[in-house]
């Protein structure tokens, strides 16, 4: 009788495999120091590509700043559109979208509805100030802004109904995921970019100074990490180093506040030798070492961001309307120098006895500290976000840099801080003439404005007569 082999063979125990995470751990996180810029053999080629793109961006940025507020706002809108496109494409599945005609159009419907809501609230008063000379346009714009929130609400409801009516079986999860992703993009793009536009109209300097400090911090971090980076900073960004972080912080703070003299002392109109501290004159003792042999005039170049920007009304004056003319205004105490004596603080041989500092420099120092210490965490957040989706960059719009979103991660963080800081510590609280006039122009009809004008005239005449 033949034995049954099946009973004699020992049963193989079932091995239970532990379910692995869907997130693939990149190799550079395992060996964090092996991918530092200082060890990259192709770093010089990538550096030249990055430098070439940076020069084009800086040149275009300077030109747009020169053109004025409306052009800067248009630049911000274009950046928002590119960021939204990159983020929309991040979770997009072409195979799924083939079965959903018009679904991408729905995303852009929500995007432009949010744009209408945000910019309508930002520009309502300024647009009224621009067209008040035309009675018909004045009434039309006042009516438009009166129902602005209702218009935006019904546009959103139309998109909401559109989404519900286009739901398809077996695609619910994908469609609701895209719906939630679209709203998160609107929060990320508009909740932060709206602060950027608000800063522009408070004075270009409150947009330009934070943006420049972030650019300086990025460039300095890249340069210091390129040549000296040895100690990894954070696993989310393997190429970021402590050397780059510290070097960039010091460079940013110096650029925000400290002044660098680039010329010799000059002879003033009274024949006395004088020098300049941060662009303002200080008397030099004729017996000092710096005073010997310098009896000539020379130009002075001062490399200090807040000081340089504070000299131009085009950058410091707020824009109350949507016109494009040149601005002229009283710069206010923020941009007027305060003089400090150094006697008792410096030795006798020190040539400079007095310094002049603009109050805006102290605010620039706070922005510099934020740009060098806190804002880089926006970049770390973006790095972690890209790792979660297993991508290197958000896009390829800028050679050597990635996408627009890759360049705007830290800019978005500091834009919110700059607005809150300006409203809390810089802007004078209370009602101003401009604020009252804006409320009158927006809230009252033309007949009510006439009645108010007549009533104010009567009150002023009574006071003058009394």
PDB file of N, CA, C and O in Angstrom, residues 64 67-77 123 126 130 200-201 204 314 319 321-325:
ATOM      1  N   UNK A  64      10.068  95.675 -13.811  1.00  0.00           N
ATOM      2  CA  UNK A  64       8.677  95.730 -13.363  1.00  0.00           C
ATOM      3  C   UNK A  64       8.528  96.665 -12.170  1.00  0.00           C
ATOM      4  O   UNK A  64       7.552  97.421 -12.077  1.00  0.00           O
ATOM      5  N   UNK A  67       8.322 100.125 -13.423  1.00  0.00           N
ATOM      6  CA  UNK A  67       7.065 100.460 -14.092  1.00  0.00           C
ATOM      7  C   UNK A  67       5.966 100.846 -13.102  1.00  0.00           C
ATOM      8  O   UNK A  67       5.089 101.631 -13.434  1.00  0.00           O
ATOM      9  N   UNK A  68       6.008 100.301 -11.880  1.00  0.00           N
ATOM     10  CA  UNK A  68       5.066 100.782 -10.886  1.00  0.00           C
ATOM     11  C   UNK A  68       4.109  99.737 -10.342  1.00  0.00           C
ATOM     12  O   UNK A  68       4.207  98.539 -10.622  1.00  0.00           O
ATOM     13  N   UNK A  69       3.145 100.234  -9.549  1.00  0.00           N
ATOM     14  CA  UNK A  69       2.278  99.379  -8.748  1.00  0.00           C
ATOM     15  C   UNK A  69       1.444  98.411  -9.587  1.00  0.00           C
ATOM     16  O   UNK A  69       1.364  97.225  -9.260  1.00  0.00           O
ATOM     17  N   UNK A  70       0.803  98.917 -10.640  1.00  0.00           N
ATOM     18  CA  UNK A  70      -0.080  98.065 -11.420  1.00  0.00           C
ATOM     19  C   UNK A  70       0.679  96.943 -12.108  1.00  0.00           C
ATOM     20  O   UNK A  70       0.175  95.816 -12.220  1.00  0.00           O
ATOM     21  N   UNK A  71       1.881  97.226 -12.557  1.00  0.00           N
ATOM     22  CA  UNK A  71       2.686  96.199 -13.221  1.00  0.00           C
ATOM     23  C   UNK A  71       3.184  95.166 -12.216  1.00  0.00           C
ATOM     24  O   UNK A  71       3.283  93.972 -12.539  1.00  0.00           O
ATOM     25  N   UNK A  72       3.490  95.598 -11.004  1.00  0.00           N
ATOM     26  CA  UNK A  72       3.887  94.642  -9.963  1.00  0.00           C
ATOM     27  C   UNK A  72       2.705  93.751  -9.612  1.00  0.00           C
ATOM     28  O   UNK A  72       2.856  92.528  -9.447  1.00  0.00           O
ATOM     29  N   UNK A  73       1.513  94.345  -9.524  1.00  0.00           N
ATOM     30  CA  UNK A  73       0.330  93.551  -9.243  1.00  0.00           C
ATOM     31  C   UNK A  73       0.082  92.539 -10.358  1.00  0.00           C
ATOM     32  O   UNK A  73      -0.256  91.375 -10.100  1.00  0.00           O
ATOM     33  N   UNK A  74       0.260  92.969 -11.623  1.00  0.00           N
ATOM     34  CA  UNK A  74       0.100  92.047 -12.741  1.00  0.00           C
ATOM     35  C   UNK A  74       1.112  90.900 -12.659  1.00  0.00           C
ATOM     36  O   UNK A  74       0.787  89.751 -12.969  1.00  0.00           O
ATOM     37  N   UNK A  75       2.332  91.209 -12.230  1.00  0.00           N
ATOM     38  CA  UNK A  75       3.344  90.162 -12.052  1.00  0.00           C
ATOM     39  C   UNK A  75       2.902  89.158 -11.005  1.00  0.00           C
ATOM     40  O   UNK A  75       3.059  87.938 -11.190  1.00  0.00           O
ATOM     41  N   UNK A  76       2.319  89.644  -9.905  1.00  0.00           N
ATOM     42  CA  UNK A  76       1.849  88.750  -8.845  1.00  0.00           C
ATOM     43  C   UNK A  76       0.723  87.861  -9.368  1.00  0.00           C
ATOM     44  O   UNK A  76       0.672  86.657  -9.067  1.00  0.00           O
ATOM     45  N   UNK A  77      -0.173  88.413 -10.175  1.00  0.00           N
ATOM     46  CA  UNK A  77      -1.265  87.624 -10.741  1.00  0.00           C
ATOM     47  C   UNK A  77      -0.718  86.526 -11.648  1.00  0.00           C
ATOM     48  O   UNK A  77      -1.167  85.362 -11.593  1.00  0.00           O
ATOM     49  N   UNK A 123      -9.250  96.185  -4.078  1.00  0.00           N
ATOM     50  CA  UNK A 123      -9.184  97.348  -4.965  1.00  0.00           C
ATOM     51  C   UNK A 123     -10.463  98.157  -5.012  1.00  0.00           C
ATOM     52  O   UNK A 123     -10.563  99.096  -5.801  1.00  0.00           O
ATOM     53  N   UNK A 126      -9.714 101.823  -4.022  1.00  0.00           N
ATOM     54  CA  UNK A 126      -8.764 102.454  -4.944  1.00  0.00           C
ATOM     55  C   UNK A 126      -9.374 102.666  -6.320  1.00  0.00           C
ATOM     56  O   UNK A 126      -9.090 103.655  -6.993  1.00  0.00           O
ATOM     57  N   UNK A 130     -10.191 106.249  -8.395  1.00  0.00           N
ATOM     58  CA  UNK A 130      -9.646 106.461  -9.740  1.00  0.00           C
ATOM     59  C   UNK A 130     -10.685 107.045 -10.680  1.00  0.00           C
ATOM     60  O   UNK A 130     -10.361 107.884 -11.533  1.00  0.00           O
ATOM     61  N   UNK A 200       2.102  95.990  -1.544  1.00  0.00           N
ATOM     62  CA  UNK A 200       2.503  96.828  -2.680  1.00  0.00           C
ATOM     63  C   UNK A 200       1.851  98.202  -2.587  1.00  0.00           C
ATOM     64  O   UNK A 200       2.504  99.234  -2.785  1.00  0.00           O
ATOM     65  N   UNK A 201       0.564  98.247  -2.268  1.00  0.00           N
ATOM     66  CA  UNK A 201      -0.148  99.516  -2.255  1.00  0.00           C
ATOM     67  C   UNK A 201       0.046 100.291  -0.953  1.00  0.00           C
ATOM     68  O   UNK A 201      -0.354 101.446  -0.864  1.00  0.00           O
ATOM     69  N   UNK A 204       5.724 100.457  -2.165  1.00  0.00           N
ATOM     70  CA  UNK A 204       6.445  99.362  -2.819  1.00  0.00           C
ATOM     71  C   UNK A 204       7.559  98.829  -1.928  1.00  0.00           C
ATOM     72  O   UNK A 204       7.912  97.644  -1.998  1.00  0.00           O
ATOM     73  N   UNK A 314       8.964 107.080  -4.988  1.00  0.00           N
ATOM     74  CA  UNK A 314       8.321 106.066  -5.834  1.00  0.00           C
ATOM     75  C   UNK A 314       8.165 104.749  -5.080  1.00  0.00           C
ATOM     76  O   UNK A 314       7.233 103.988  -5.332  1.00  0.00           O
ATOM     77  N   UNK A 319       0.019 104.032  -2.577  1.00  0.00           N
ATOM     78  CA  UNK A 319      -0.812 104.333  -3.746  1.00  0.00           C
ATOM     79  C   UNK A 319      -2.274 104.244  -3.338  1.00  0.00           C
ATOM     80  O   UNK A 319      -2.744 103.195  -2.885  1.00  0.00           O
ATOM     81  N   UNK A 321      -4.875 105.030  -5.407  1.00  0.00           N
ATOM     82  CA  UNK A 321      -5.754 104.769  -6.543  1.00  0.00           C
ATOM     83  C   UNK A 321      -5.062 103.777  -7.463  1.00  0.00           C
ATOM     84  O   UNK A 321      -4.056 103.173  -7.104  1.00  0.00           O
ATOM     85  N   UNK A 322      -5.607 103.615  -8.684  1.00  0.00           N
ATOM     86  CA  UNK A 322      -5.046 102.673  -9.647  1.00  0.00           C
ATOM     87  C   UNK A 322      -4.439 103.398 -10.841  1.00  0.00           C
ATOM     88  O   UNK A 322      -4.376 102.851 -11.936  1.00  0.00           O
ATOM     89  N   UNK A 323      -3.967 104.616 -10.631  1.00  0.00           N
ATOM     90  CA  UNK A 323      -3.308 105.360 -11.698  1.00  0.00           C
ATOM     91  C   UNK A 323      -1.857 104.913 -11.815  1.00  0.00           C
ATOM     92  O   UNK A 323      -1.349 104.139 -11.006  1.00  0.00           O
ATOM     93  N   UNK A 324      -1.170 105.415 -12.845  1.00  0.00           N
ATOM     94  CA  UNK A 324       0.216 105.016 -13.098  1.00  0.00           C
ATOM     95  C   UNK A 324       1.191 106.182 -13.012  1.00  0.00           C
ATOM     96  O   UNK A 324       2.345 106.035 -13.406  1.00  0.00           O
ATOM     97  N   UNK A 325       0.745 107.340 -12.529  1.00  0.00           N
ATOM     98  CA  UNK A 325       1.633 108.496 -12.463  1.00  0.00           C
ATOM     99  C   UNK A 325       2.660 108.361 -11.356  1.00  0.00           C
ATOM    100  O   UNK A 325       2.549 107.531 -10.443  1.00  0.00           O
TER     101      UNK A 325
END
